[in-house]
Coordinates of N, CA and C in Angstrom, one line a residue:
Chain J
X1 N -75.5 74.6 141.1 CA -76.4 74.9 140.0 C -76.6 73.7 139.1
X2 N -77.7 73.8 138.2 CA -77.7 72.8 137.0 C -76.3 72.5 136.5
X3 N -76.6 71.0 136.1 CA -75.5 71.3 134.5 C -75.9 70.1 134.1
X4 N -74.9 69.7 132.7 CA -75.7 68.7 131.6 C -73.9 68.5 131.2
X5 N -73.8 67.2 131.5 CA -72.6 66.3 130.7 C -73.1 65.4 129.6
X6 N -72.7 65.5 128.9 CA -72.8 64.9 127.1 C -71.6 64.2 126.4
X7 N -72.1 63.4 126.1 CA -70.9 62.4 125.6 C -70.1 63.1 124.5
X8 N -68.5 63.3 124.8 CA -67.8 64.5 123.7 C -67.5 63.7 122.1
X9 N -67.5 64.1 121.2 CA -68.3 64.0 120.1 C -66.4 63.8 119.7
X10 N -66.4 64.0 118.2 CA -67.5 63.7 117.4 C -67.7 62.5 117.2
X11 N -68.9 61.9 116.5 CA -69.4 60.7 116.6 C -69.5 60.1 114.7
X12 N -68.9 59.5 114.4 CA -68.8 59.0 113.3 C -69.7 57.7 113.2
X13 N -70.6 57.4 112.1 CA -71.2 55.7 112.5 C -71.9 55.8 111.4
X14 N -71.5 54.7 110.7 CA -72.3 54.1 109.2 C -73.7 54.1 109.5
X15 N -74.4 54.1 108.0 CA -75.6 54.2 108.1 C -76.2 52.7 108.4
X16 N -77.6 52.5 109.2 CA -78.1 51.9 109.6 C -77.4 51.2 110.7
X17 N -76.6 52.0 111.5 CA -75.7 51.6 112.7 C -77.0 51.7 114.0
X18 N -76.7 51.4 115.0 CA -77.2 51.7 116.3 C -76.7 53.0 117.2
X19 N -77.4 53.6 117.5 CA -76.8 55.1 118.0 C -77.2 55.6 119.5
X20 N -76.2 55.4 120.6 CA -76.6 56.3 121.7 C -75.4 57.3 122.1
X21 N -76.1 58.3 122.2 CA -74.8 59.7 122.7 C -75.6 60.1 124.1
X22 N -74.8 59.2 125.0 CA -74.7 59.8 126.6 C -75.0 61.2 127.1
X23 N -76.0 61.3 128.1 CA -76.3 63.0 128.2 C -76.6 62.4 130.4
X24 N -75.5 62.7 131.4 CA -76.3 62.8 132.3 C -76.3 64.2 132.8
X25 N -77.4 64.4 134.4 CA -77.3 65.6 134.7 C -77.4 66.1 135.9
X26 N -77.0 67.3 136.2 CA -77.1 67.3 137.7 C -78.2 68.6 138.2
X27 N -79.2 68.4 138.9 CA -80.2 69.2 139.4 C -80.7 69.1 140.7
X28 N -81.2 70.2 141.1 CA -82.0 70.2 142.1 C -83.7 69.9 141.8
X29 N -84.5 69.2 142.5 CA -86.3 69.2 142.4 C -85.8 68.6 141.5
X30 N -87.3 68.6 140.1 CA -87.6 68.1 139.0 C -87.4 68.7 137.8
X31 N -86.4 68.6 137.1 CA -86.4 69.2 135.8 C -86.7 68.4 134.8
X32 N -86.9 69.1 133.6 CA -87.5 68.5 132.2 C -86.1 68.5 131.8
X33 N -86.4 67.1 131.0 CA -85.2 66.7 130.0 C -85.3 67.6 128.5
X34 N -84.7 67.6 128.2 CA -84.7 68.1 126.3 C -83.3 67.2 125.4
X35 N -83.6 66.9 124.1 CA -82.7 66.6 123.3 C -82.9 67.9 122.3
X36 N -81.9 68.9 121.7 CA -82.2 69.2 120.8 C -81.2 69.0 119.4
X37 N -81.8 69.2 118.2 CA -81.0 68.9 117.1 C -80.1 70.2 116.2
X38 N -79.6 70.3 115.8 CA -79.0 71.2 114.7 C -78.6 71.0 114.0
X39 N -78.8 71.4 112.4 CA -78.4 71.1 111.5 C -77.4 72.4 110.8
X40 N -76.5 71.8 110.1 CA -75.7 73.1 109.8 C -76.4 74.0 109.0
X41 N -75.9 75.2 109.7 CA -76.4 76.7 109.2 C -77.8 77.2 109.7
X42 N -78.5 76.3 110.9 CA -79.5 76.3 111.4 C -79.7 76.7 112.8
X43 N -80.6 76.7 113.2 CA -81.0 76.7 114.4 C -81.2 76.1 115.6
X44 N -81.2 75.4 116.5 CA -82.2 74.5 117.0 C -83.2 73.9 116.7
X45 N -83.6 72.7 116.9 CA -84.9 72.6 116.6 C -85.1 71.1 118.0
X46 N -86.2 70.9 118.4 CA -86.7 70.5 119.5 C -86.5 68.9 118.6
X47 N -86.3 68.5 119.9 CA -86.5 66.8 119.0 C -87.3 65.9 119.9
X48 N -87.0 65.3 121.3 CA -87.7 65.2 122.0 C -87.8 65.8 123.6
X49 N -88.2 65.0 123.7 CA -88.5 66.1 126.0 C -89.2 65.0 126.5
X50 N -89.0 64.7 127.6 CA -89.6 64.3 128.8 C -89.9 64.9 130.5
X51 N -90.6 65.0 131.1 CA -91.1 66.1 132.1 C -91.2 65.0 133.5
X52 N -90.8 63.9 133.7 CA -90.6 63.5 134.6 C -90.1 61.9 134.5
X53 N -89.6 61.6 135.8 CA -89.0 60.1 135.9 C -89.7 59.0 135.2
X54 N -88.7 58.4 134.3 CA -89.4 57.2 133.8 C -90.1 57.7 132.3
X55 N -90.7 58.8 132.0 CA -91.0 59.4 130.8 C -90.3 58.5 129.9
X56 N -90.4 58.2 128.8 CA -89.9 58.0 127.4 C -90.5 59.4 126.3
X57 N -89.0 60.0 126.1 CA -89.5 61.0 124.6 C -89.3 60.2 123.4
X58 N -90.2 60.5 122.0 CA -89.8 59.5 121.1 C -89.8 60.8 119.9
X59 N -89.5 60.6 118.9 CA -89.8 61.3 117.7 C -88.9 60.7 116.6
X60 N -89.2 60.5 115.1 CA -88.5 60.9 114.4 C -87.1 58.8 114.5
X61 N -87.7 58.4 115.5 CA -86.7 57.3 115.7 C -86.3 56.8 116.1
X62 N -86.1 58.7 117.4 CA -84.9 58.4 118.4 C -85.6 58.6 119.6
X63 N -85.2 58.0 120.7 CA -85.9 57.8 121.9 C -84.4 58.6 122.8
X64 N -85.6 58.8 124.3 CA -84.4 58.9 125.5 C -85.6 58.7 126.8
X65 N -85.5 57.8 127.8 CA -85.6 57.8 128.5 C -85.4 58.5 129.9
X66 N -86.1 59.1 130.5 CA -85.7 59.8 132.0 C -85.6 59.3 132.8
X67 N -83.9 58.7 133.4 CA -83.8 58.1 134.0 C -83.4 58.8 135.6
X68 N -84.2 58.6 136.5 CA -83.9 60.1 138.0 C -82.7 59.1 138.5
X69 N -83.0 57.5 138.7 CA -81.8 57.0 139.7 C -80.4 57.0 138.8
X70 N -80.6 57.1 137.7 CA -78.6 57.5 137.1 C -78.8 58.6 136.7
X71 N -79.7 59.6 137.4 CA -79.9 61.2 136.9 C -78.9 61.2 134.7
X72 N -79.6 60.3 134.2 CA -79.1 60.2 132.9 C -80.4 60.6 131.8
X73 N -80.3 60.5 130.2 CA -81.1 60.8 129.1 C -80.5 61.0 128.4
X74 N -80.1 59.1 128.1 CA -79.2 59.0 126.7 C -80.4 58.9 125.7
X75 N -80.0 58.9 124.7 CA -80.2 59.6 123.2 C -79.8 58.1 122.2
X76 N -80.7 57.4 122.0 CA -80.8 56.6 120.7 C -81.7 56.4 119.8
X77 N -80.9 55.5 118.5 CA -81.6 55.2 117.5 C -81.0 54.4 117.0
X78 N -81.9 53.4 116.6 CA -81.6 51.8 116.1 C -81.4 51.7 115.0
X79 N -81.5 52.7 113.9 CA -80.7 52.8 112.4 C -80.7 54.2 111.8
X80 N -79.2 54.8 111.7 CA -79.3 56.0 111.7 C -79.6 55.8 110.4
X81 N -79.9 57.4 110.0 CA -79.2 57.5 108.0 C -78.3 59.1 107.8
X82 N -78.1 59.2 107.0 CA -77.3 60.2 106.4 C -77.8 61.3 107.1
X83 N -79.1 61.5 107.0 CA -80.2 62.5 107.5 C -80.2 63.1 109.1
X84 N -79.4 61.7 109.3 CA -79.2 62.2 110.9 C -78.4 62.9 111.2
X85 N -77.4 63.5 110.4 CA -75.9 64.2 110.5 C -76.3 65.4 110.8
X86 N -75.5 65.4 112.3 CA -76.2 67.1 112.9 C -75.4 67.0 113.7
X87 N -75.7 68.3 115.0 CA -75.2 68.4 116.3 C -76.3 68.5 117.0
X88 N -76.3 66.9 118.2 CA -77.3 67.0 119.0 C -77.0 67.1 120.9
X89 N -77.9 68.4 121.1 CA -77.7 68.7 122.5 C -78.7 68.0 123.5
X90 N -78.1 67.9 124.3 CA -78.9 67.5 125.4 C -78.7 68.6 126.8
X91 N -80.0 68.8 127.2 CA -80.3 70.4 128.0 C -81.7 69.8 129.0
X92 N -81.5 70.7 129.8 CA -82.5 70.5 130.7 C -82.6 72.1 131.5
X93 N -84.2 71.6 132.3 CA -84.8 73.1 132.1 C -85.4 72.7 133.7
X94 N -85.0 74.3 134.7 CA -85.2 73.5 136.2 C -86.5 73.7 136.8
X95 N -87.4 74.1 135.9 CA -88.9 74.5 135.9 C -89.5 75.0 135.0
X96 N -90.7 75.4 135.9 CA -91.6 76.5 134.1 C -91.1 77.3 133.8
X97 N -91.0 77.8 132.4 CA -91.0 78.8 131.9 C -89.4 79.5 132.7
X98 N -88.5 78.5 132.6 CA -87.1 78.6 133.3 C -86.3 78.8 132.0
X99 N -85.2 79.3 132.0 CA -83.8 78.5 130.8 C -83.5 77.4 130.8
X100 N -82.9 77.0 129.8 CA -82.0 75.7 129.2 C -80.7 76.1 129.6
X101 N -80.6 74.6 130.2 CA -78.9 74.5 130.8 C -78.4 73.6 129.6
X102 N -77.4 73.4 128.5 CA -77.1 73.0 127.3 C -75.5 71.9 127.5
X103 N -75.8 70.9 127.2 CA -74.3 69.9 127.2 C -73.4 70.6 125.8
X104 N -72.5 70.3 126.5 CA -71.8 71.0 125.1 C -72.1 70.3 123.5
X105 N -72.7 69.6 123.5 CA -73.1 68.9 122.0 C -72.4 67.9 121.6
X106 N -72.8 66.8 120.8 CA -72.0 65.7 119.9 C -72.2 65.8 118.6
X107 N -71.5 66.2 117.9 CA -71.5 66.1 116.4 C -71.8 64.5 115.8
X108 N -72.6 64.4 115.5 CA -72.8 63.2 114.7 C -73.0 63.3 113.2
X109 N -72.2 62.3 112.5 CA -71.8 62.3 111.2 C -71.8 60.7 110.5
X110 N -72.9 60.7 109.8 CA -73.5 59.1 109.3 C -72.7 59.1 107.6
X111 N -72.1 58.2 107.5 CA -71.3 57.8 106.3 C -72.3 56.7 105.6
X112 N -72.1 57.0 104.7 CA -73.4 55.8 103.7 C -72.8 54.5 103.6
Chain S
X1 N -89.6 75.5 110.1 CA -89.6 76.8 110.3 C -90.9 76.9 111.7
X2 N -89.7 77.7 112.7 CA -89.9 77.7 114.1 C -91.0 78.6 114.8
X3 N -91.5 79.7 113.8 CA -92.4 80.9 113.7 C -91.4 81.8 114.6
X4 N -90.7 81.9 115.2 CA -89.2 82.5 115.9 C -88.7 82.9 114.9
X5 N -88.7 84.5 114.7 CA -87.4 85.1 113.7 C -86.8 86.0 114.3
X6 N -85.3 86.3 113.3 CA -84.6 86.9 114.0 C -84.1 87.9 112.7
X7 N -82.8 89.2 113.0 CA -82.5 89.8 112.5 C -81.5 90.9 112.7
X8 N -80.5 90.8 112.3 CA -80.3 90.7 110.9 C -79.7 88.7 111.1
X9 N -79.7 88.5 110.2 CA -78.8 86.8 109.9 C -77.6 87.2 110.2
X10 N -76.9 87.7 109.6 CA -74.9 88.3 109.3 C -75.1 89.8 110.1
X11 N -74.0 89.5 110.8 CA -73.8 91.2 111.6 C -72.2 91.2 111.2
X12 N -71.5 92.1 110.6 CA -70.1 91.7 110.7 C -70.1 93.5 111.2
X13 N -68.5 93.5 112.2 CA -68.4 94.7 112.4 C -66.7 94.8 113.3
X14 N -66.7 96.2 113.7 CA -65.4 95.9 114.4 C -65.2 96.4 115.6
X15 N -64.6 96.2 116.3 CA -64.3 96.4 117.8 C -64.9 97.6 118.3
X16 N -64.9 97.8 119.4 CA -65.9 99.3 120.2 C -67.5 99.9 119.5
X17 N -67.7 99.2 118.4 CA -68.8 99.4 118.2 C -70.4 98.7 118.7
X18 N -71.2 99.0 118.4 CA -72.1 98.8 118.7 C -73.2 98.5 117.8
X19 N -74.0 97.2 118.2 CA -75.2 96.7 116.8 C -76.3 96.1 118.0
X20 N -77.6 96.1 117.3 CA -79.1 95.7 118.2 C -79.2 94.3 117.5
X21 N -79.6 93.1 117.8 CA -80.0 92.1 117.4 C -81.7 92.0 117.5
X22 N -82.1 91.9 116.7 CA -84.0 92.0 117.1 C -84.5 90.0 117.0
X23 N -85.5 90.3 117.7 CA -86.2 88.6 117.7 C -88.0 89.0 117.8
X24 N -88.8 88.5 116.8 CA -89.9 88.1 117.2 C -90.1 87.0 117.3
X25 N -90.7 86.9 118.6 CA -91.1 85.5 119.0 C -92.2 84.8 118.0
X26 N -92.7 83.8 118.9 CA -94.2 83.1 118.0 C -95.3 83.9 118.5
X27 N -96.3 84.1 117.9 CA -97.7 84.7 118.2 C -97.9 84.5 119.5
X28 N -98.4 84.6 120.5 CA -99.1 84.4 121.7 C -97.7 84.3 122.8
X29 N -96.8 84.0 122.1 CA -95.7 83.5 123.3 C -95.0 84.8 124.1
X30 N -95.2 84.7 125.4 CA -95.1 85.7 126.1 C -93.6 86.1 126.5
X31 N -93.0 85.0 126.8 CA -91.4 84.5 127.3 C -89.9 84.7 126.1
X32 N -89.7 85.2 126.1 CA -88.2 85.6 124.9 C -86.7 84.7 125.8
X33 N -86.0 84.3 125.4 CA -85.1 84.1 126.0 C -83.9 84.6 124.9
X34 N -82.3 84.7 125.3 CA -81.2 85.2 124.6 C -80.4 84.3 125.1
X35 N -79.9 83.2 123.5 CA -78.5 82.5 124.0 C -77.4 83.2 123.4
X36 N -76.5 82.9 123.4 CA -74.8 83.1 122.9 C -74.4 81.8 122.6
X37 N -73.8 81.0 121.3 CA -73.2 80.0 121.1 C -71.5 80.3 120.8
X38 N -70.9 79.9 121.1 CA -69.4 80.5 121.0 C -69.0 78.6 121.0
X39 N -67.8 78.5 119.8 CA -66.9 77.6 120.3 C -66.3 76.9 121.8
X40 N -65.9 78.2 122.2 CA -65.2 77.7 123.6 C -66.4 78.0 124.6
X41 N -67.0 78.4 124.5 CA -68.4 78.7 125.9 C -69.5 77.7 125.8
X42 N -69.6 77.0 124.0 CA -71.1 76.3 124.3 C -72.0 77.4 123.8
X43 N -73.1 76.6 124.4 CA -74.8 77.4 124.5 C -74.6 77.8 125.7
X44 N -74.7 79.4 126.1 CA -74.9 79.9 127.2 C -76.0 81.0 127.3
X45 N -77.0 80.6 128.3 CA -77.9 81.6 128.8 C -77.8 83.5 128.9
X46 N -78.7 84.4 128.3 CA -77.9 85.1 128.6 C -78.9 85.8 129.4
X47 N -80.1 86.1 128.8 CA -81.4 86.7 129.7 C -83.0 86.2 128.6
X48 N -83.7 86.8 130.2 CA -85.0 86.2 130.0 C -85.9 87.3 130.4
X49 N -87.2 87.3 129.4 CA -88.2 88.3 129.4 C -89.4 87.8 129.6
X50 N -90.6 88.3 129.9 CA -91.5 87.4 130.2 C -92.7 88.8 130.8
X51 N -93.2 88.8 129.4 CA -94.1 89.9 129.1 C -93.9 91.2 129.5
X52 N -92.4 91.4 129.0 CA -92.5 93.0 128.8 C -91.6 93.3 130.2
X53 N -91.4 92.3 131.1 CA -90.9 91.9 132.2 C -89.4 91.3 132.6
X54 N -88.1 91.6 132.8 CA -87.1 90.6 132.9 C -87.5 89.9 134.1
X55 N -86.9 88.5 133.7 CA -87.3 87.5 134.5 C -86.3 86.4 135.2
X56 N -84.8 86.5 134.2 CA -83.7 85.6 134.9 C -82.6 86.5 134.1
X57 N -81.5 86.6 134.1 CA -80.3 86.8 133.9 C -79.3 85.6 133.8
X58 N -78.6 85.6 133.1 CA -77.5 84.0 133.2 C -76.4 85.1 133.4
X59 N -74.6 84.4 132.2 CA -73.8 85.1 132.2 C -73.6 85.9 131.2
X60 N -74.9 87.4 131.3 CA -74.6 88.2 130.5 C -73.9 89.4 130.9
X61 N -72.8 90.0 129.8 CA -71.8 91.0 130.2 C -72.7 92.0 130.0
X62 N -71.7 93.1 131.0 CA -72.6 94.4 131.4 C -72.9 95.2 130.3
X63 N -71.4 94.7 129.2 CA -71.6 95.7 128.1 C -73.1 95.4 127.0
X64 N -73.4 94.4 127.8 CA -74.9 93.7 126.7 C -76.2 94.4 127.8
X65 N -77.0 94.7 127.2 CA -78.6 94.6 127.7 C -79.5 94.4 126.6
X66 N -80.9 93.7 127.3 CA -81.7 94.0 126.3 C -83.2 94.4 126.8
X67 N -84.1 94.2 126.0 CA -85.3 94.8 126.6 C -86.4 93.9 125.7
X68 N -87.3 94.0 126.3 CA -88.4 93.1 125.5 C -90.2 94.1 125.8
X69 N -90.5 94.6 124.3 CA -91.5 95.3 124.1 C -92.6 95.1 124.1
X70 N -93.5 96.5 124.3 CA -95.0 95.9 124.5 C -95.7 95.1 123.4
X71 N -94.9 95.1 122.0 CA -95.6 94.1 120.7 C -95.0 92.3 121.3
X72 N -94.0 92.3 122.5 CA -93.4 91.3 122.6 C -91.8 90.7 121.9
X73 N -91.5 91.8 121.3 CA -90.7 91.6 120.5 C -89.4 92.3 121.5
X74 N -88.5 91.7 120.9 CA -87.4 91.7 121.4 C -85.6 92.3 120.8
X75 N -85.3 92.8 121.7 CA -83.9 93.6 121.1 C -82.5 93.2 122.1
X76 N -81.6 93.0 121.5 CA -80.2 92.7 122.2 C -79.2 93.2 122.0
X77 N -78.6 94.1 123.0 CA -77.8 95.4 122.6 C -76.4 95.3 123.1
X78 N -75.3 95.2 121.9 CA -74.3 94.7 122.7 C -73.3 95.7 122.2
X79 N -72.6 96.2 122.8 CA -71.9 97.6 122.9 C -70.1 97.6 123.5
X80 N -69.5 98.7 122.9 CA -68.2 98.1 123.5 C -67.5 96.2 122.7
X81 N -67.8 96.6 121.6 CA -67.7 94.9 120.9 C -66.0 94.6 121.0
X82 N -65.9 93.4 121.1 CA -64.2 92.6 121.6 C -64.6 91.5 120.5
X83 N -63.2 91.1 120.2 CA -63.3 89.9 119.4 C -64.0 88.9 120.2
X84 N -64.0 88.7 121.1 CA -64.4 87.6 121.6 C -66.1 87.6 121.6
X85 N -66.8 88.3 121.3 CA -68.0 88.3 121.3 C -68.2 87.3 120.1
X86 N -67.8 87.7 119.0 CA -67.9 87.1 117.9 C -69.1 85.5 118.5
X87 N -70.0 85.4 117.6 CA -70.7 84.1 118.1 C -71.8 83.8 117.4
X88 N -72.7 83.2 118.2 CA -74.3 82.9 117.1 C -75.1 83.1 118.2
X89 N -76.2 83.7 117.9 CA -76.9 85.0 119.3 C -78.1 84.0 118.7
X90 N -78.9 83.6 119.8 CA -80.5 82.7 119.7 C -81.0 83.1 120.2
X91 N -82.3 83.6 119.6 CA -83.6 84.0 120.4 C -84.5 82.8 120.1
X92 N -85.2 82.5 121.5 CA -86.1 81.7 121.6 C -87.5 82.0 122.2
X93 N -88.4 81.4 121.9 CA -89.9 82.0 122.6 C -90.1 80.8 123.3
X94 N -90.9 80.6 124.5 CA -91.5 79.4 124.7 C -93.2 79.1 124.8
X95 N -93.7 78.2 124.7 CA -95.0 77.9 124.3 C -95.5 76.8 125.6
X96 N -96.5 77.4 126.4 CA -97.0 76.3 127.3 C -97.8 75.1 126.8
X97 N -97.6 74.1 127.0 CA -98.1 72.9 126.3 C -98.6 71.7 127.8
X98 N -99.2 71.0 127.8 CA -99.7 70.2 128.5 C -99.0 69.2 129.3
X99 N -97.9 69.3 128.7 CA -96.9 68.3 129.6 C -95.3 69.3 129.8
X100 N -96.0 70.9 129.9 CA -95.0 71.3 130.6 C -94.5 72.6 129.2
X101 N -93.5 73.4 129.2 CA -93.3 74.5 128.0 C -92.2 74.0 127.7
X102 N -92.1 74.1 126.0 CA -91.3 74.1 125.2 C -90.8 75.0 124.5
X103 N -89.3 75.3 124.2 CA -88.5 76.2 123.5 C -88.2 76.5 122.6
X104 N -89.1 77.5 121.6 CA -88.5 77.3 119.9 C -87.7 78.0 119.8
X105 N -86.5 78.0 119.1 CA -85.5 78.5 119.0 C -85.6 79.5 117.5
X106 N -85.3 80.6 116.9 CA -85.1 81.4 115.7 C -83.6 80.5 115.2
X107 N -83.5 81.2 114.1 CA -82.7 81.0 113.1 C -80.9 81.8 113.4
X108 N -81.1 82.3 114.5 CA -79.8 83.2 115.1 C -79.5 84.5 114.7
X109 N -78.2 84.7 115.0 CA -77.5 86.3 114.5 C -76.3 85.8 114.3
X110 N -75.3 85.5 113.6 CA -74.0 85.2 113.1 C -73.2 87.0 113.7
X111 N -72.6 87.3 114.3 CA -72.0 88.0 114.6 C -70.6 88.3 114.5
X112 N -69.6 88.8 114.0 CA -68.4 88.6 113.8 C -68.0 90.2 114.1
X113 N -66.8 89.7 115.1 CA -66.5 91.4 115.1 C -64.6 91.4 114.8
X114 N -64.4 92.4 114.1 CA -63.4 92.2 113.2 C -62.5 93.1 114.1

């Protein structure tokens, strides 16, 4: 079956540091990438996606690339801030209108 | 804010009992899905609706079902409660979009069973 390995947390890094939290995965066909974010006492919330090899998702800062030959979609950003302090997953989805298979998450926590 | 709500926020209760979790999705979105977040499990799949229709199952226990109604709305019925349920219950809708469907997630169900 699917699954999703994530770099195990927690992740501590001053502000305006450089940021990548490792996400690879294992699938059959073509699956969509996802990063998503959470902030405490919250929800999910979508950050970015990519839907096939080579894709770049961007939003907000933080990029991840769909990489098929290191079946990988690490997760960076070139200067965090305070704002970034969440728990971010990395999940993948093995078609349309399929579930989310979820890495167990990295807590990230930006000190000023 | 996700247009994904859910209800109640706080469920507190105690063992052998039984409580519904409700989710309305977003307007138009046909597809409901049900996670479980637990410490030791993660985010885990539990079931999938898709217009009034189940559509996938993950690892949901027998003592759970749910159903998903003709307004599209959605209920999670979990019965026979164990400590170990205790968790954060996500309903999600998804939205087809042009480079494929995306998953909004609600605000959860904090569950605690005493």
């Amino acid at each position: 079956g699917n699954s999703v390995t994530q770099m195990e947390g927690p992740v501590t890094l001053s502000e305006e540091a450089f940021l990548t939290i490792n996400c690879t995965y294992t699938a059959t066909g073509y699956p969509s990438l996802f990063w998503y974010v959470q902030y405490p006492g919250e929800g999910l919330q979508l950050l970015l996606k990519a839907t096939k090899a080579d894709d770049k998702g961007s939003n907000k800062g933080f990029e991840a690339t769909y990489r098929k030959e290191t079946t990988s979609f690490h997760l960076e950003k070139g200067s965090v801030q305070v704002s970034d302090s969440a728990v971010y997953f990395c999940a993948l989805s093995g078609g349309f209108i399929e579930k989310l298979t979820f890495g167990t998450g990295t807590r990230l926590t930006i000190i000023p | 804010d996700s247009g994904v709500t859910q209800t109640p926020k706080h469920l507190i209760t105690a063992t052998g009992q039984r409580v519904t979790l409700r989710c309305s999705p977003r307007s138009g979105d046909l597809s409901v899905y049900w996670y479980q977040q637990s410490l030791d499990q993660g985010l885990q799949f539990l079931i999938q609706y898709y217009n009034g229709e189940e559509r996938a199952k993950g690892n949901i226990l027998e003592r759970f079902s749910a159903q998903q109604f003709p307004d599209l709305h959605s209920e999670l019925n979990l019965s026979s409660l164990e400590l170990g349920d205790s968790a954060l219950y996500f309903c999600a809708s998804s939205v087809v979009t042009q480079g494929g469907d995306e998953q909004f997630f609600g605000p959860g169900t904090r569950l605690t069973v005493l």
